[in-house]
Tab-separated table of C-alpha atoms in Angstrom:
chain	number	residue	atom	x	y	z
A	1	MET	CA	32.096	18.408	50.227
A	2	ALA	CA	34.780	19.945	52.103
A	3	GLY	CA	33.178	18.284	55.314
A	4	LYS	CA	34.008	14.840	53.638
A	5	SER	CA	37.639	15.551	53.584
A	6	THR	CA	38.066	15.930	57.242
A	7	MET	CA	36.281	12.980	58.014
A	8	ALA	CA	38.126	9.635	59.199
A	9	ARG	CA	37.714	6.928	56.894
A	10	LYS	CA	36.150	3.618	58.542
A	11	GLN	CA	39.419	1.108	58.947
A	12	ARG	CA	38.874	-2.266	57.549
A	13	PRO	CA	39.028	-4.798	60.551
A	14	ILE	CA	42.105	-6.805	61.827
A	15	GLU	CA	41.320	-10.522	59.969
A	16	ALA	CA	42.594	-13.166	62.285
A	17	ALA	CA	41.762	-17.240	61.967
A	18	GLY	CA	41.888	-20.050	64.898
A	19	VAL	CA	41.118	-23.779	65.441
A	20	VAL	CA	39.150	-25.519	68.224
A	21	VAL	CA	41.447	-28.368	67.872
A	22	LEU	CA	39.654	-31.546	69.599
A	23	ASP	CA	41.370	-35.093	69.753
A	24	TRP	CA	38.391	-37.398	69.987
A	25	HIS	CA	40.785	-40.545	70.395
A	26	ALA	CA	42.557	-38.846	73.287
A	27	ASP	CA	41.403	-41.356	76.116
A	28	GLY	CA	41.859	-44.405	73.216
A	29	SER	CA	38.273	-45.044	73.487
A	30	GLY	CA	36.573	-42.143	71.154
A	31	GLY	CA	34.617	-40.728	74.482
A	32	GLU	CA	34.947	-37.209	75.705
A	33	PRO	CA	37.833	-35.302	73.525
A	34	LYS	CA	40.912	-33.177	74.555
A	35	VAL	CA	41.038	-29.681	73.777
A	36	LEU	CA	44.469	-27.765	72.711
A	37	VAL	CA	45.178	-24.919	74.820
A	38	VAL	CA	47.771	-22.123	74.918
A	39	HIS	CA	49.165	-19.747	77.482
A	40	ARG	CA	50.157	-16.179	76.183
A	41	PRO	CA	52.497	-14.512	78.911
A	42	ASP	CA	51.901	-11.188	77.282
A	43	TYR	CA	48.288	-11.160	78.130
A	44	ASP	CA	48.491	-14.065	81.353
A	45	ASP	CA	45.618	-15.748	79.525
A	46	TRP	CA	44.742	-19.223	78.208
A	47	SER	CA	42.812	-19.054	75.097
A	48	LEU	CA	42.505	-21.378	71.851
A	49	PRO	CA	45.372	-21.081	69.322
A	50	LYS	CA	44.736	-17.939	66.729
A	51	GLY	CA	46.470	-15.558	64.939
A	52	LYS	CA	46.395	-13.046	62.036
A	53	LEU	CA	46.254	-13.513	58.597
A	54	GLU	CA	49.342	-12.595	56.429
A	55	PRO	CA	49.000	-10.763	53.568
A	56	ASP	CA	47.249	-12.392	50.564
A	57	GLU	CA	46.457	-15.579	52.712
A	58	ASP	CA	43.002	-17.386	52.882
A	59	VAL	CA	41.746	-17.692	56.306
A	60	GLN	CA	41.607	-21.280	56.148
A	61	VAL	CA	45.089	-21.573	55.278
A	62	CYS	CA	45.811	-18.970	58.324
A	63	ALA	CA	43.792	-21.037	60.935
A	64	VAL	CA	46.137	-24.017	60.148
A	65	ARG	CA	49.225	-22.513	60.150
A	66	GLU	CA	48.562	-20.358	63.255
A	67	VAL	CA	48.252	-23.681	65.283
A	68	ALA	CA	51.074	-25.329	63.734
A	69	GLU	CA	53.396	-22.145	64.707
A	70	GLU	CA	51.720	-21.934	68.165
A	71	THR	CA	51.487	-25.742	69.369
A	72	GLY	CA	53.488	-27.616	67.140
A	73	ILE	CA	50.633	-29.881	65.969
A	74	THR	CA	49.234	-30.035	62.266
A	75	VAL	CA	45.658	-30.040	61.949
A	76	ARG	CA	42.946	-30.268	59.436
A	77	LEU	CA	39.399	-28.104	59.312
A	78	GLY	CA	36.320	-29.615	59.894
A	79	SER	CA	33.164	-27.580	60.315
A	80	PRO	CA	33.360	-23.647	60.288
A	81	LEU	CA	32.328	-22.364	63.708
A	82	GLY	CA	31.163	-18.625	62.818
A	83	THR	CA	33.213	-15.554	63.972
A	84	ILE	CA	34.272	-13.743	67.094
A	85	SER	CA	34.756	-9.796	66.822
A	86	TYR	CA	35.847	-7.371	69.683
A	87	PRO	CA	37.879	-4.088	69.388
A	88	VAL	CA	41.139	-3.745	69.383
A	89	GLY	CA	42.217	0.218	69.817
A	90	ASP	CA	40.106	2.301	67.078
A	91	ARG	CA	39.535	-0.801	64.990
A	92	THR	CA	37.687	-4.151	65.253
A	93	LYS	CA	39.362	-7.854	65.170
A	94	VAL	CA	37.381	-10.481	63.325
A	95	VAL	CA	38.619	-14.003	64.141
A	96	HIS	CA	37.237	-16.784	61.834
A	97	TRP	CA	36.688	-20.209	63.506
A	98	TRP	CA	36.940	-23.944	62.601
A	99	ALA	CA	36.636	-26.969	64.784
A	100	GLY	CA	39.669	-28.959	63.974
A	101	THR	CA	41.454	-32.444	64.085
A	102	PRO	CA	44.893	-33.369	64.866
A	103	THR	CA	47.152	-35.016	62.178
A	104	GLY	CA	50.479	-34.758	63.720
A	105	GLY	CA	53.496	-32.942	65.022
A	106	ASP	CA	55.332	-32.290	68.403
A	107	LEU	CA	53.374	-30.669	71.145
A	108	LEU	CA	55.648	-27.540	71.948
A	109	VAL	CA	55.383	-28.064	75.717
A	110	ASN	CA	57.443	-24.768	76.651
A	111	GLY	CA	55.840	-22.881	73.921
A	112	THR	CA	57.219	-20.976	71.130
A	113	PRO	CA	60.981	-19.694	70.531
A	114	SER	CA	61.662	-16.653	72.404
A	115	THR	CA	62.680	-14.038	70.143
A	116	GLU	CA	66.088	-11.843	70.163
A	117	SER	CA	64.613	-9.730	73.024
A	118	GLY	CA	63.437	-12.806	75.038
A	119	ASP	CA	59.507	-11.974	74.533
A	120	GLN	CA	57.802	-15.422	74.063
A	121	GLU	CA	54.257	-15.280	72.227
A	122	VAL	CA	53.417	-18.558	74.013
A	123	ASP	CA	55.118	-20.351	76.926
A	124	ARG	CA	52.705	-23.303	77.541
A	125	VAL	CA	50.709	-25.618	75.486
A	126	GLU	CA	48.253	-28.336	76.716
A	127	TRP	CA	45.569	-30.960	76.468
A	128	TRP	CA	42.771	-30.178	78.513
A	129	SER	CA	39.666	-32.034	79.451
A	130	ILE	CA	36.457	-30.214	77.965
A	131	SER	CA	34.972	-29.601	81.905
A	132	LYS	CA	38.673	-28.028	82.664
A	133	ALA	CA	38.402	-25.775	79.514
A	134	GLU	CA	34.932	-24.421	79.947
A	135	HIS	CA	36.003	-23.360	83.606
A	136	ARG	CA	39.448	-22.089	82.914
A	137	LEU	CA	39.341	-20.753	79.336
A	138	SER	CA	40.093	-17.057	79.712
A	139	TYR	CA	36.921	-15.955	77.356
A	140	SER	CA	33.575	-16.848	77.503
A	141	ASP	CA	33.040	-16.670	73.970
A	142	GLU	CA	35.971	-19.394	73.188
A	143	ALA	CA	34.189	-21.457	75.702
A	144	GLU	CA	31.332	-21.340	73.744
A	145	LEU	CA	32.867	-21.986	70.700
A	146	LEU	CA	34.381	-25.422	72.428
A	147	ASP	CA	30.789	-26.195	73.388
A	148	ARG	CA	29.490	-25.689	69.832
A	149	ALA	CA	32.383	-27.997	68.503
A	150	VAL	CA	32.115	-30.547	71.169
A	151	ALA	CA	28.261	-30.813	70.241
A	152	ALA	CA	28.741	-30.999	66.646
A	153	GLY	CA	30.878	-34.031	67.508
A	154	PRO	CA	33.955	-35.441	64.618
A	155	THR	CA	33.267	-34.776	61.267
A	156	GLY	CA	34.218	-35.520	57.510
A	157	SER	CA	34.440	-33.453	54.226
A	158	VAL	CA	33.785	-33.715	50.725
A	159	VAL	CA	35.314	-31.004	48.735
A	160	LEU	CA	34.156	-29.700	45.406
A	161	VAL	CA	36.166	-27.709	43.056
A	162	ARG	CA	35.172	-25.975	39.780
A	163	HIS	CA	38.169	-26.138	37.650
A	164	ALA	CA	40.423	-22.647	37.445
A	165	LYS	CA	40.644	-20.544	34.660
A	166	ALA	CA	41.077	-22.037	31.093
A	167	MET	CA	42.084	-20.823	27.655
A	168	SER	CA	38.555	-19.638	26.124
A	169	ARG	CA	36.946	-22.280	24.134
A	170	LYS	CA	36.885	-19.974	20.598
A	171	HIS	CA	40.601	-19.493	21.129
A	172	TRP	CA	41.273	-23.157	21.109
A	173	THR	CA	41.555	-25.193	17.982
A	174	GLY	CA	42.363	-28.604	19.771
A	175	LYS	CA	39.900	-31.272	21.139
A	176	ASP	CA	38.032	-29.492	24.164
A	177	TRP	CA	39.369	-31.897	26.669
A	178	LEU	CA	42.531	-30.767	26.069
A	179	ARG	CA	42.114	-27.072	26.592
A	180	PRO	CA	44.590	-26.121	29.348
A	181	LEU	CA	44.650	-23.265	31.674
A	182	MET	CA	45.358	-19.567	31.374
A	183	ARG	CA	48.208	-18.244	33.270
A	184	ARG	CA	45.570	-16.893	35.854
A	185	GLY	CA	44.103	-20.473	36.291
A	186	ARG	CA	47.647	-21.709	37.303
A	187	ARG	CA	48.023	-19.116	39.683
A	188	GLN	CA	44.173	-20.093	41.195
A	189	SER	CA	45.475	-23.753	41.131
A	190	GLU	CA	48.559	-22.834	43.502
A	191	ARG	CA	46.514	-21.235	45.941
A	192	LEU	CA	44.079	-23.846	45.666
A	193	ALA	CA	46.751	-26.443	46.924
A	194	LEU	CA	47.022	-24.645	50.500
A	195	LEU	CA	43.386	-24.441	51.001
A	196	LEU	CA	43.113	-27.995	50.474
A	197	GLU	CA	45.917	-29.064	52.371
A	198	ALA	CA	44.079	-26.931	55.320
A	199	TYR	CA	41.255	-29.257	55.026
A	200	GLY	CA	43.410	-32.331	55.084
A	201	ILE	CA	42.675	-34.073	51.835
A	202	THR	CA	43.717	-37.524	51.683
A	203	ARG	CA	42.076	-38.411	48.330
A	204	ALA	CA	41.916	-36.298	45.055
A	205	VAL	CA	39.683	-37.144	42.229
A	206	THR	CA	39.443	-35.343	38.826
A	207	SER	CA	37.893	-35.297	35.413
A	208	THR	CA	40.308	-36.619	33.114
A	209	SER	CA	40.268	-33.059	30.995
A	210	THR	CA	43.624	-31.311	31.057
A	211	ARG	CA	41.942	-28.023	32.967
A	212	CYS	CA	40.534	-30.338	35.597
A	213	VAL	CA	44.042	-31.988	36.233
A	214	GLN	CA	45.712	-28.750	35.798
A	215	THR	CA	43.790	-27.487	38.575
A	216	LEU	CA	44.881	-30.447	41.219
A	217	GLU	CA	48.120	-30.787	40.019
A	218	PRO	CA	49.655	-28.305	42.653
A	219	PHE	CA	47.908	-30.057	45.274
A	220	SER	CA	48.973	-33.317	44.150
A	221	ARG	CA	52.926	-32.144	43.897
A	222	ARG	CA	52.625	-30.671	47.444
A	223	THR	CA	51.295	-33.537	49.249
A	224	GLY	CA	52.460	-36.495	47.124
A	225	ILE	CA	48.576	-37.630	46.593
A	226	ASP	CA	48.310	-39.416	43.410
A	227	LEU	CA	45.321	-37.918	41.014
A	228	VAL	CA	42.629	-40.379	40.526
A	229	THR	CA	40.981	-39.515	36.755
A	230	VAL	CA	37.524	-40.618	35.879
A	231	PRO	CA	36.140	-39.861	32.740
A	232	GLU	CA	32.634	-40.139	33.546
A	233	LEU	CA	33.150	-36.588	35.469
A	234	SER	CA	34.063	-34.771	32.262
A	235	GLU	CA	31.789	-33.228	30.254
A	236	GLU	CA	32.085	-35.661	27.472
A	237	GLY	CA	31.578	-38.562	29.743
A	238	TYR	CA	28.282	-36.900	31.560
A	239	GLU	CA	26.707	-35.895	27.901
A	240	ASP	CA	26.992	-39.761	26.903
A	241	ASP	CA	25.997	-41.449	29.682
A	242	PRO	CA	24.472	-39.146	32.352
A	243	LYS	CA	23.069	-42.353	34.917
A	244	GLY	CA	26.865	-43.595	34.521
A	245	SER	CA	28.355	-40.394	35.687
A	246	ARG	CA	25.674	-40.092	38.679
A	247	GLU	CA	26.514	-43.788	39.609
A	248	VAL	CA	30.196	-42.747	39.799
A	249	MET	CA	30.113	-39.912	41.920
A	250	ALA	CA	27.428	-41.183	44.443
A	251	GLU	CA	30.249	-44.057	44.733
A	252	LEU	CA	32.524	-41.504	45.379
A	253	VAL	CA	30.378	-39.516	47.796
A	254	GLY	CA	29.521	-42.809	49.651
A	255	ARG	CA	33.220	-43.914	50.096
A	256	ALA	CA	34.252	-40.407	51.412
A	257	ARG	CA	31.339	-40.573	53.835
A	258	ALA	CA	32.173	-43.541	55.148
A	259	ASP	CA	35.653	-42.563	56.425
A	260	LEU	CA	35.669	-39.329	58.407
A	261	ASP	CA	39.821	-39.368	58.352
A	262	ALA	CA	39.583	-39.430	54.434
A	263	PRO	CA	38.656	-36.192	52.955
A	264	MET	CA	38.035	-36.179	49.600
A	265	VAL	CA	38.338	-33.417	46.714
A	266	VAL	CA	36.721	-33.452	43.256
A	267	CYS	CA	37.054	-31.444	40.603
A	268	GLY	CA	34.569	-30.944	37.460
A	269	HIS	CA	33.109	-28.696	34.853
A	270	ARG	CA	30.104	-25.948	35.149
A	271	PRO	CA	27.719	-28.617	32.979
A	272	VAL	CA	28.449	-31.517	35.438
A	273	LEU	CA	28.461	-29.659	38.911
A	274	PRO	CA	24.670	-29.588	39.087
A	275	MET	CA	24.778	-33.484	39.263
A	276	MET	CA	27.964	-33.241	41.576
A	277	ARG	CA	26.284	-31.015	43.794
A	278	GLU	CA	23.026	-33.038	44.164
A	279	ALA	CA	25.089	-36.277	44.865
A	280	LEU	CA	26.553	-34.046	47.899
A	281	GLN	CA	23.031	-33.088	49.154
A	282	VAL	CA	23.489	-29.030	47.987
A	283	ALA	CA	21.272	-26.840	46.776
A	284	ASP	CA	22.345	-26.384	43.458
A	285	LYS	CA	24.118	-22.723	43.051
A	286	PRO	CA	26.520	-21.404	39.917
A	287	MET	CA	30.000	-21.794	41.058
A	288	LEU	CA	32.965	-19.206	39.605
A	289	VAL	CA	36.216	-20.916	38.165
A	290	ALA	CA	38.162	-22.023	41.164
A	291	GLU	CA	35.252	-21.869	43.300
A	292	VAL	CA	35.143	-24.414	46.458
A	293	LEU	CA	32.300	-26.079	48.347
A	294	VAL	CA	33.431	-27.507	51.274
A	295	VAL	CA	30.455	-30.079	52.516
A	296	HIS	CA	30.849	-31.169	56.443
A	297	HIS	CA	29.370	-34.382	57.317
A	298	ASN	CA	28.847	-36.492	60.322
A	299	ARG	CA	29.668	-39.770	61.667
A	300	ASP	CA	26.467	-41.144	59.758
A	301	GLY	CA	27.231	-39.554	56.705
A	302	HIS	CA	24.776	-36.743	56.680
A	303	PRO	CA	25.593	-33.094	55.632
A	304	MET	CA	25.876	-30.760	58.632
A	305	ALA	CA	27.316	-27.553	57.202
A	306	HIS	CA	28.745	-26.377	53.991
A	307	GLU	CA	31.277	-23.598	53.247
A	308	ARG	CA	31.775	-21.428	49.698
A	309	VAL	CA	35.706	-20.075	49.155
A	310	LYS	CA	35.456	-17.785	46.351
A	311	PRO	CA	38.904	-17.336	44.521
A	312	SER	CA	40.127	-13.839	45.339
A	313	PHE	CA	41.235	-12.883	41.562
């Protein structure tokens, strides 16, 4: 036992996140895209924008934040591209990657602002052709990520959310559809707002039940996007008319998949989630309260990848 006290504890990896930002309309014809790259003077390298997580930050939120800070460009996340790991001193750094699409902002051509000491994290930001990036990116693993993102093409997303933690049924004396979120659920909904914003949600749909509406309200307040309430997605509506609920969900998913630039979130209940997942063509698996399922689709509306984001508390 004495020997254990002298053993060095394995250190947790350094977590970071980045985005392969592709502008698919750069040439005006929807042909070969341009990719966003940065030059870092401390390393004298050309790389894709990325950075370390802040305390208690979701990796998706970090990825979008880092792109904005390093380049001035706002983005929405597309398909996940996996991770890249490499040693940093006596620790391992793990970078989570997504494809992404620019949504606004102004390019920081001259890089990020200098610190008081005159240091600059990024001193040049440019849009490159894919062929130029394949030859001039400083790291081969990032060039491989770029090839993967280009091969996947532009994508859209539909996000399914199970409502955040609500008051227990046994402690609620009113009508069940009026049952509100607990304090924990309200905290979960605030964090969900940032996550949904990272995926560039433009349409927010929810069951009419209070706990679902309250789950998406922080996102609505942050973005100014009005919530669309749909009674057919409530527990009561699904129980009364399962066929009608399926038809409504199918119509919502069809509309979202017809427009890559209009990602949608839908918030529902545990008994209704299997039907909702079926409409998204994803295998049914139980979801935790405040858990998120992101389903990415291509131009033809076919699902290409999906992500599960579990709540951190």
